[in-house]
């Protein structure tokens, strides 16, 4: 019954709504269905009442009755249904309303046409004659049937159990108006967890008055009551009727807020932990005063600690009772400390004494023993082991589990505190993840039944704990004592991690809902339901709308662990808030403490969910859900079902059958009242659900006896039958009752679904069929696949279906006789007759036709014998054997031929028959064993047909075929297939087939004379098969036939075998389909050690030479590589053959001369042939086809590879002037090269001026043309610069070698200077003329280069002039670079006469002279001179910038070196490790500062002396080498360092740490920049006079890498003297005596 506060209780008796426009009969049906529903719901509620399963009980939520049905869009109903094939809208339309497969084309009822694609080769039914087109290659194919038992060949859904997702809108009660009441709006009755808000508790504890009086709720504890702790230190106790029973703690307000709550095992005592560290326990029946009070330690007790307890002001965040005692508690605080509290017995609270023992953590004022700071810690999770319903030894030792940021610790508290288990944080916890922790115990319990997996009736305690997002389940195993005397000792425990699961985010709380179900709460407030055994997520819910109460408990204490880089890496990125006080579970229910309310969640069991769906009228989903529970696909443990299948089936099966019965009764009565069209979608889904359920339970009797009866009663059996179809095709249902089969036949034939019916029949067991009815039906509707299946499987008859098919080929008096030229006139009969061939193929290879399943050996042997007898017995037979008549197949004449049935089939379709026979030849039945027995009997026990059939072998069949298919009776279009059949099978079965050489020769000749080109490839393949075993005696006589037939593969095989390599290569040229293989053949023939003699090699070369053009036509590149590798002497012949195609010549020469890529510039030199003609020809062709590459190629050639007169004309005609210049310069014609270059520059100048001056409207791309001309000017100017620079370097080298001076006639220019002068003069002239032309155009106001091109030059734009001026500047810059170098003689003296700076001035003077002659006014040269001077400025700017960058870089490196030198090592302590005297810091005295000041003064004085010596050049002092090497140390230096004060740094001892011993020396002052100190003479005197004086010096300090500090004298005293002294000798290497000792 619904409880008081549960939703929907007031509406439990609501009336059932009607269905709209239903008649009075429909309303009565609704009432009856409501009664039936109530009966089913009652049965389901028995499950809850009897306590079946392990899940918790439901909360009894009731809902209103049935609502109106929301009908889907109406669809036309033609008596059929779309069940099992998906929704109607998802299936293709059919003009007849048929939803058959695409190749089904049924005609009107009565048509004899079966599905054309049902079997065989579809294209065999040609109009002219029924022979497959030769291109089908029949011997490479296998016959397939349209009908197959494999679900892959079925167009329907392979599993109709759940074909699509169920929508509640299409259920029998679509929209339900839920009563809100106090139920959660987001909760539905079929949810896994149903939430209910505790309104009364919420109203009292969370109202403004409640918060003002009691404080804000902070935590909750569950037992047989609900205890809520508040921020004012008050505990509110409610019963489960939400009535306030007690208000505890008003007198303890000074104890601050409640931060932890716990209830004792007998639910009689509460314990509360407070924010100030106090703990109180209260007896619920006497709550006026505390039962126990455990105060925190006082400050004085904490300093002089003699007892244990919580520190004052530290919040107690965890608390719990141990076992059944009220006086034994454990608690933990947020500072990482945990305690056990044990109160003694006494006469009241006053007489009790409480003993507190620390079990975890350290007090805040405890100093660490190792000197390192202690890591911060806290107790993230804490729980004592609760008591189960079975007694265990762990109940007496008080186990407590505690989780810190670093460890899981399990401690036993009785009789003494002892650590039982420790586990570190799992490695799976990622760095910088959220820091969170939680745990929960599940005690040992007694099971209702023995666990099948373990065989135990009780369970072991187990613990689940979580760090961040990693959850681990830990089992606790008890170890029995080995000695009987040890039984009184505490039990030995083993803790074994069993399983681990990783969530997507941090876990903040975890609780056990049952023995096998876990509830996990994540940091984003998502609730995850897990199964314990598999740790599989069964459900996930978002609880963000619940606003779960959480608070920041740990971040202040654990702040150092969050992104604080200490010696270790940071552990976590953030600390999660505490959720554990707000998420509790009790007896399978979950309680959530929110910020504004308290909610309880119930985990529904399977009966609750199914009943809830039935109550809202969703029968279909209820059946599907119950089916999933039966099968075990759903979450069994979550919904309270056992894991054992037998137990689960016993619980669910009867209820599922009752649900289906009630659903069918309700649905069919609605059909009778409202009509089948309205209810069609619901009936289809209901049928699918019932089928899935019955198949899962193997309850086919219920399916056909009850379900079919209800659908038949409602006259909608068509829906049931169409739903049945996919289950039959999938093989899930193999037999159906005769009444159902009759209805199936009637329905499908009435709907013209003949082919679908045929497929169904072929998948059924024939034992339940009416044979006469089925055979008559199949013949009537031309269902020959089904007819063959029934005859074969039901009666074991394999001859009758073959006779039925052959009867279609027997001419009737109304038709023309079957002749070789016309074929069968009735195409319909012919299409059906084509089933002969797949039938023969399947049966003769031991397969069931048409499903393709394996035929049993006994049946297969019988079937093959009968068929071979029928076909190859050679006579007319009577059939049936008893009382039958001879089956005559007159073939157009009055006489009956031998082998009449074989002839009839061959006349009809010889290729298809031979293809089927080709498959049969692979079967071992034809291996030949005449004495074989069948059925275990002898020859006398079997008939004539069996005896004959068992004696048939391959030799006999081939002989009969050769006899029957003679050229007289059969045309070449048929006999050619027999030749192919023999040629292919003879190599496969040489031990079973023996033919004469004459026969094989005839077969060979027949294959060469094939009737059509479309079977040429098949014939050639057959010849290859035949030649693998047959070797003709006169193979040469067959060569013409093979050549005529174009069997090139065969010819290649013959020529290769006979070593006729020339003809072999010739054949490759003739074979148009595989010409590229000729290169491999050439390589095999001409490679070294190929085995060919001289004659054969000459013949091969001759063939290659004759077909050089053909060879290049195949692939020019491969031709070049092959000829170059194997016959380089044929290059000239190939190039002559390619004379008509220059581009092919170019590719050929590139392949042999430049085999690599252009980037690698690999030049190949031909061996054994003159290179120059080929290279010259290649360069000439390159000028035409790849002019951009000519210069690069010519640049890497050697001298003498090219003749100028052979390539210069081609270069000039191709415009490759730069290559010509390079070539001429290499040959020493520098002046001629420069003349050609200047001439070409003049041509470009004229073109540019002409382009600027033209005003033709047809010139539309003037901008692009001008850009190209400017690019050409820049390119060829750079070539001129390169030419001049090269010649300049050559002259400079020669001058340096011969040491010649310049010409005495200074007015004459040298050859190099003339080259520079001509180049500069040309560039300046072009710039001047183009600038003048542009100035004229601007003055006239015209646009020089048009405006249509994207590269437009505005009249006011100076881009052209700027480009030319840049060109002038670059030329002068190159001249400067070439003429400002000086030459050194070996004696490192510069010869002024060889300095080329004068050369630049001479060139400039000559240039100005020329310019003055052509331009009397120097104003025209202003721009040119500006460009010249800009070149100088540009060079100066570059040098200045480089100097600045170098200075800056040098400064940075020097600064870094200085900083590293001054850094030093920081001492670890303030005193010397040897004598204990302070050496720096407070207490060291003023002598350190004085020494430092003296040292600085001395350094300044020495620096001033060195500066004055350097400025005056005084050599009276020490002579120093100012090179880069370090100056040698002298005695004077040592004296200076000794007299500079007590802290003057020594120059002898290194100032950096010694690498081997990791030591350094430092001044006494901690801020000193030096690493070594020396005492002053004054201090030395003091040391000699009084060793006890505080100001006495112990010399420099020595600092090690371990940061220990010593006086040098102290270290020498402690360490044995092993090295030489300090002054004038190498530095001593010390070792730290502290670390070493």
Short mmCIF file of C-alpha atoms in Angstrom, two decimals, residues 905-1166:
data_model
loop_
_atom_site.label_atom_id
_atom_site.label_comp_id
_atom_site.label_asym_id
_atom_site.label_seq_id
_atom_site.Cartn_x
_atom_site.Cartn_y
_atom_site.Cartn_z
CA UNK A 905 19.97 -30.43 -70.97
CA UNK A 906 22.95 -29.87 -73.24
CA UNK A 907 20.68 -28.59 -76.00
CA UNK A 908 19.10 -26.21 -73.53
CA UNK A 909 22.26 -24.77 -71.95
CA UNK A 910 25.51 -26.67 -72.41
CA UNK A 911 27.78 -24.10 -70.68
CA UNK A 912 25.70 -24.06 -67.51
CA UNK A 913 25.51 -27.84 -67.34
CA UNK A 914 29.25 -28.21 -67.83
CA UNK A 915 29.82 -25.55 -65.17
CA UNK A 916 27.68 -27.53 -62.71
CA UNK A 917 29.53 -30.68 -63.69
CA UNK A 918 32.84 -28.88 -63.15
CA UNK A 919 31.82 -28.36 -59.51
CA UNK A 920 30.72 -32.00 -59.23
CA UNK A 921 34.12 -33.19 -60.44
CA UNK A 922 35.69 -31.74 -57.30
CA UNK A 923 33.60 -34.09 -55.15
CA UNK A 924 35.23 -37.32 -53.99
CA UNK A 925 32.19 -39.34 -55.02
CA UNK A 926 33.58 -39.64 -58.56
CA UNK A 927 36.93 -41.06 -57.48
CA UNK A 928 35.62 -44.45 -58.54
CA UNK A 929 34.77 -47.31 -56.14
CA UNK A 930 32.35 -49.77 -57.79
CA UNK A 931 32.12 -52.00 -54.74
CA UNK A 932 30.87 -49.15 -52.50
CA UNK A 933 27.91 -49.98 -50.35
CA UNK A 934 25.17 -47.76 -49.11
CA UNK A 935 23.03 -48.15 -46.06
CA UNK A 936 25.43 -50.79 -44.82
CA UNK A 937 24.11 -53.43 -47.25
CA UNK A 938 25.40 -55.25 -50.32
CA UNK A 939 24.70 -54.78 -54.01
CA UNK A 940 21.76 -57.15 -53.80
CA UNK A 941 20.08 -54.87 -51.26
CA UNK A 942 20.01 -51.76 -53.50
CA UNK A 943 18.33 -50.97 -56.78
CA UNK A 944 19.66 -50.74 -60.27
CA UNK A 945 19.89 -46.98 -60.15
CA UNK A 946 22.06 -47.05 -57.05
CA UNK A 947 24.36 -49.71 -58.43
CA UNK A 948 24.84 -47.77 -61.65
CA UNK A 949 25.20 -44.43 -59.96
CA UNK A 950 27.85 -45.71 -57.56
CA UNK A 951 29.92 -46.97 -60.48
CA UNK A 952 30.03 -43.65 -62.34
CA UNK A 953 33.41 -41.91 -62.38
CA UNK A 954 35.07 -39.00 -64.17
CA UNK A 955 36.47 -41.14 -66.96
CA UNK A 956 33.03 -42.44 -67.80
CA UNK A 957 31.45 -38.99 -67.77
CA UNK A 958 34.12 -37.51 -70.06
CA UNK A 959 33.77 -40.40 -72.47
CA UNK A 960 29.99 -40.00 -72.62
CA UNK A 961 30.30 -36.26 -73.17
CA UNK A 962 32.76 -36.74 -76.03
CA UNK A 963 30.36 -39.20 -77.60
CA UNK A 964 27.21 -37.12 -77.17
CA UNK A 965 28.60 -33.65 -77.96
CA UNK A 966 29.86 -34.49 -81.40
CA UNK A 967 30.27 -31.81 -84.07
CA UNK A 968 27.36 -33.22 -86.00
CA UNK A 969 24.74 -32.72 -83.31
CA UNK A 970 26.19 -29.68 -81.55
CA UNK A 971 27.56 -26.42 -82.98
CA UNK A 972 31.03 -25.05 -82.15
CA UNK A 973 29.39 -22.56 -79.76
CA UNK A 974 28.64 -25.56 -77.50
CA UNK A 975 31.53 -27.93 -78.19
CA UNK A 976 34.03 -25.23 -77.31
CA UNK A 977 32.82 -25.43 -73.69
CA UNK A 978 33.41 -29.19 -73.67
CA UNK A 979 36.96 -28.56 -74.84
CA UNK A 980 37.47 -26.05 -72.04
CA UNK A 981 35.91 -28.48 -69.55
CA UNK A 982 38.31 -31.27 -70.53
CA UNK A 983 41.34 -28.97 -70.67
CA UNK A 984 40.72 -27.69 -67.16
CA UNK A 985 39.85 -30.95 -65.44
CA UNK A 986 42.52 -33.16 -67.01
CA UNK A 987 45.41 -31.47 -65.10
CA UNK A 988 43.42 -31.58 -61.86
CA UNK A 989 42.59 -35.30 -62.08
CA UNK A 990 45.30 -36.94 -64.22
CA UNK A 991 44.97 -40.22 -62.32
CA UNK A 992 41.24 -40.45 -63.01
CA UNK A 993 40.98 -39.19 -66.61
CA UNK A 994 42.91 -40.80 -69.46
CA UNK A 995 42.53 -39.53 -73.03
CA UNK A 996 44.38 -40.39 -76.21
CA UNK A 997 46.77 -38.05 -77.89
CA UNK A 998 44.38 -37.70 -80.83
CA UNK A 999 41.60 -36.54 -78.53
CA UNK A 1000 43.85 -34.07 -76.81
CA UNK A 1001 45.14 -32.77 -80.12
CA UNK A 1002 41.53 -32.26 -81.22
CA UNK A 1003 40.79 -30.43 -77.99
CA UNK A 1004 43.82 -28.21 -78.56
CA UNK A 1005 42.79 -27.40 -82.11
CA UNK A 1006 39.24 -26.75 -80.99
CA UNK A 1007 40.38 -24.28 -78.37
CA UNK A 1008 42.49 -22.42 -80.93
CA UNK A 1009 39.47 -22.11 -83.25
CA UNK A 1010 37.17 -20.45 -80.76
CA UNK A 1011 33.92 -19.06 -82.22
CA UNK A 1012 33.98 -15.60 -80.66
CA UNK A 1013 36.43 -13.06 -79.31
CA UNK A 1014 34.58 -12.84 -76.02
CA UNK A 1015 35.75 -16.31 -74.97
CA UNK A 1016 39.30 -15.97 -76.28
CA UNK A 1017 40.72 -15.40 -72.79
CA UNK A 1018 38.91 -18.48 -71.42
CA UNK A 1019 40.24 -20.59 -74.27
CA UNK A 1020 43.80 -19.39 -73.78
CA UNK A 1021 43.58 -20.17 -70.07
CA UNK A 1022 42.29 -23.62 -70.93
CA UNK A 1023 45.22 -24.20 -73.32
CA UNK A 1024 47.61 -23.23 -70.51
CA UNK A 1025 45.93 -25.77 -68.24
CA UNK A 1026 46.21 -28.45 -70.90
CA UNK A 1027 49.84 -27.78 -71.77
CA UNK A 1028 50.78 -28.18 -68.10
CA UNK A 1029 50.18 -31.93 -68.50
CA UNK A 1030 50.06 -32.55 -72.26
CA UNK A 1031 53.14 -32.14 -74.47
CA UNK A 1032 52.22 -32.25 -78.17
CA UNK A 1033 54.71 -34.27 -80.24
CA UNK A 1034 54.85 -31.62 -83.00
CA UNK A 1035 54.54 -28.35 -81.20
CA UNK A 1036 55.77 -26.39 -84.22
CA UNK A 1037 52.64 -27.33 -86.15
CA UNK A 1038 50.52 -25.64 -83.50
CA UNK A 1039 52.47 -22.39 -83.59
CA UNK A 1040 50.49 -20.94 -86.54
CA UNK A 1041 47.20 -21.84 -84.84
CA UNK A 1042 48.32 -20.27 -81.58
CA UNK A 1043 49.54 -17.17 -83.37
CA UNK A 1044 46.27 -16.88 -85.27
CA UNK A 1045 44.35 -17.27 -82.01
CA UNK A 1046 46.61 -14.65 -80.38
CA UNK A 1047 47.43 -16.92 -77.47
CA UNK A 1048 50.50 -14.88 -76.63
CA UNK A 1049 50.94 -16.29 -73.12
CA UNK A 1050 51.05 -19.78 -74.57
CA UNK A 1051 53.52 -18.71 -77.25
CA UNK A 1052 55.77 -17.07 -74.65
CA UNK A 1053 55.74 -20.26 -72.65
CA UNK A 1054 56.67 -22.32 -75.70
CA UNK A 1055 59.42 -19.99 -76.87
CA UNK A 1056 60.90 -19.68 -73.40
CA UNK A 1057 60.86 -23.43 -73.00
CA UNK A 1058 62.53 -23.94 -76.43
CA UNK A 1059 64.99 -21.07 -75.76
CA UNK A 1060 63.85 -19.15 -78.83
CA UNK A 1061 64.53 -15.80 -77.24
CA UNK A 1062 64.29 -13.69 -80.37
CA UNK A 1063 60.81 -15.00 -81.08
CA UNK A 1064 60.00 -14.57 -77.41
CA UNK A 1065 60.79 -10.87 -77.55
CA UNK A 1066 58.95 -10.60 -80.85
CA UNK A 1067 55.89 -12.10 -79.13
CA UNK A 1068 56.07 -9.49 -76.44
CA UNK A 1069 55.90 -6.80 -79.12
CA UNK A 1070 52.90 -8.54 -80.70
CA UNK A 1071 51.04 -8.83 -77.36
CA UNK A 1072 49.27 -5.49 -77.06
CA UNK A 1073 47.92 -6.18 -73.55
CA UNK A 1074 51.20 -6.78 -71.76
CA UNK A 1075 53.89 -4.92 -73.64
CA UNK A 1076 55.61 -3.48 -70.58
CA UNK A 1077 56.80 -6.96 -69.65
CA UNK A 1078 59.16 -6.80 -72.64
CA UNK A 1079 61.65 -4.84 -70.54
CA UNK A 1080 61.91 -7.65 -67.98
CA UNK A 1081 62.35 -10.10 -70.84
CA UNK A 1082 65.13 -8.00 -72.39
CA UNK A 1083 66.84 -7.83 -69.00
CA UNK A 1084 66.61 -11.61 -68.57
CA UNK A 1085 68.08 -12.20 -72.03
CA UNK A 1086 70.86 -9.62 -72.07
CA UNK A 1087 71.99 -9.55 -68.46
CA UNK A 1088 75.42 -10.99 -67.69
CA UNK A 1089 75.53 -14.76 -67.27
CA UNK A 1090 72.10 -15.15 -68.85
CA UNK A 1091 73.24 -18.29 -70.65
CA UNK A 1092 72.60 -17.05 -74.20
CA UNK A 1093 75.17 -17.84 -76.84
CA UNK A 1094 76.51 -15.36 -79.39
CA UNK A 1095 73.96 -16.25 -82.03
CA UNK A 1096 71.06 -15.85 -79.66
CA UNK A 1097 72.41 -12.53 -78.45
CA UNK A 1098 72.74 -11.26 -82.03
CA UNK A 1099 69.19 -12.34 -82.81
CA UNK A 1100 67.86 -10.61 -79.69
CA UNK A 1101 69.73 -7.40 -80.49
CA UNK A 1102 68.46 -7.53 -84.06
CA UNK A 1103 64.86 -7.82 -82.88
CA UNK A 1104 65.33 -4.95 -80.47
CA UNK A 1105 66.87 -2.79 -83.18
CA UNK A 1106 64.09 -3.59 -85.63
CA UNK A 1107 61.45 -2.71 -83.04
CA UNK A 1108 63.23 0.23 -81.46
CA UNK A 1109 60.39 2.59 -82.26
CA UNK A 1110 57.80 0.16 -80.89
CA UNK A 1111 59.87 -0.33 -77.77
CA UNK A 1112 60.07 3.42 -77.16
CA UNK A 1113 56.35 3.73 -77.78
CA UNK A 1114 55.74 1.44 -74.82
CA UNK A 1115 57.79 3.52 -72.37
CA UNK A 1116 60.60 5.83 -73.44
CA UNK A 1117 62.17 6.06 -69.99
CA UNK A 1118 62.23 2.31 -69.43
CA UNK A 1119 63.57 1.85 -72.97
CA UNK A 1120 66.46 4.19 -72.29
CA UNK A 1121 67.31 2.50 -69.02
CA UNK A 1122 67.13 -0.98 -70.52
CA UNK A 1123 69.25 -0.13 -73.56
CA UNK A 1124 71.76 1.75 -71.45
CA UNK A 1125 72.06 -1.16 -69.04
CA UNK A 1126 72.22 -4.07 -71.48
CA UNK A 1127 72.96 -2.75 -75.00
CA UNK A 1128 74.47 0.76 -74.95
CA UNK A 1129 75.73 0.32 -78.50
CA UNK A 1130 72.11 0.52 -79.67
CA UNK A 1131 71.60 4.10 -78.47
CA UNK A 1132 72.27 5.55 -81.89
CA UNK A 1133 69.81 3.15 -83.53
CA UNK A 1134 67.08 4.02 -81.07
CA UNK A 1135 67.65 7.75 -81.49
CA UNK A 1136 67.48 7.35 -85.27
CA UNK A 1137 64.21 5.48 -84.89
CA UNK A 1138 62.89 8.39 -82.82
CA UNK A 1139 64.01 11.01 -85.29
CA UNK A 1140 60.45 11.98 -86.15
CA UNK A 1141 59.65 12.71 -82.49
CA UNK A 1142 62.21 15.12 -80.97
CA UNK A 1143 60.48 15.17 -77.60
CA UNK A 1144 60.85 11.40 -77.25
CA UNK A 1145 64.53 11.84 -78.15
CA UNK A 1146 64.81 14.44 -75.40
CA UNK A 1147 63.22 12.10 -72.82
CA UNK A 1148 65.42 9.25 -73.97
CA UNK A 1149 68.62 11.30 -73.64
CA UNK A 1150 67.56 12.70 -70.27
CA UNK A 1151 67.02 9.17 -68.95
CA UNK A 1152 70.54 8.11 -69.89
CA UNK A 1153 72.43 11.37 -69.27
CA UNK A 1154 70.57 12.65 -66.18
CA UNK A 1155 69.11 9.58 -64.49
CA UNK A 1156 68.75 11.39 -61.18
CA UNK A 1157 66.49 14.33 -60.29
CA UNK A 1158 67.35 17.88 -61.24
CA UNK A 1159 68.14 18.71 -57.64
CA UNK A 1160 70.88 16.09 -57.45
CA UNK A 1161 72.35 17.08 -60.85
CA UNK A 1162 73.72 13.59 -61.42
CA UNK A 1163 75.52 13.47 -64.78
CA UNK A 1164 75.79 10.03 -66.34
CA UNK A 1165 78.62 9.41 -68.76
CA UNK A 1166 78.01 6.67 -71.27
#
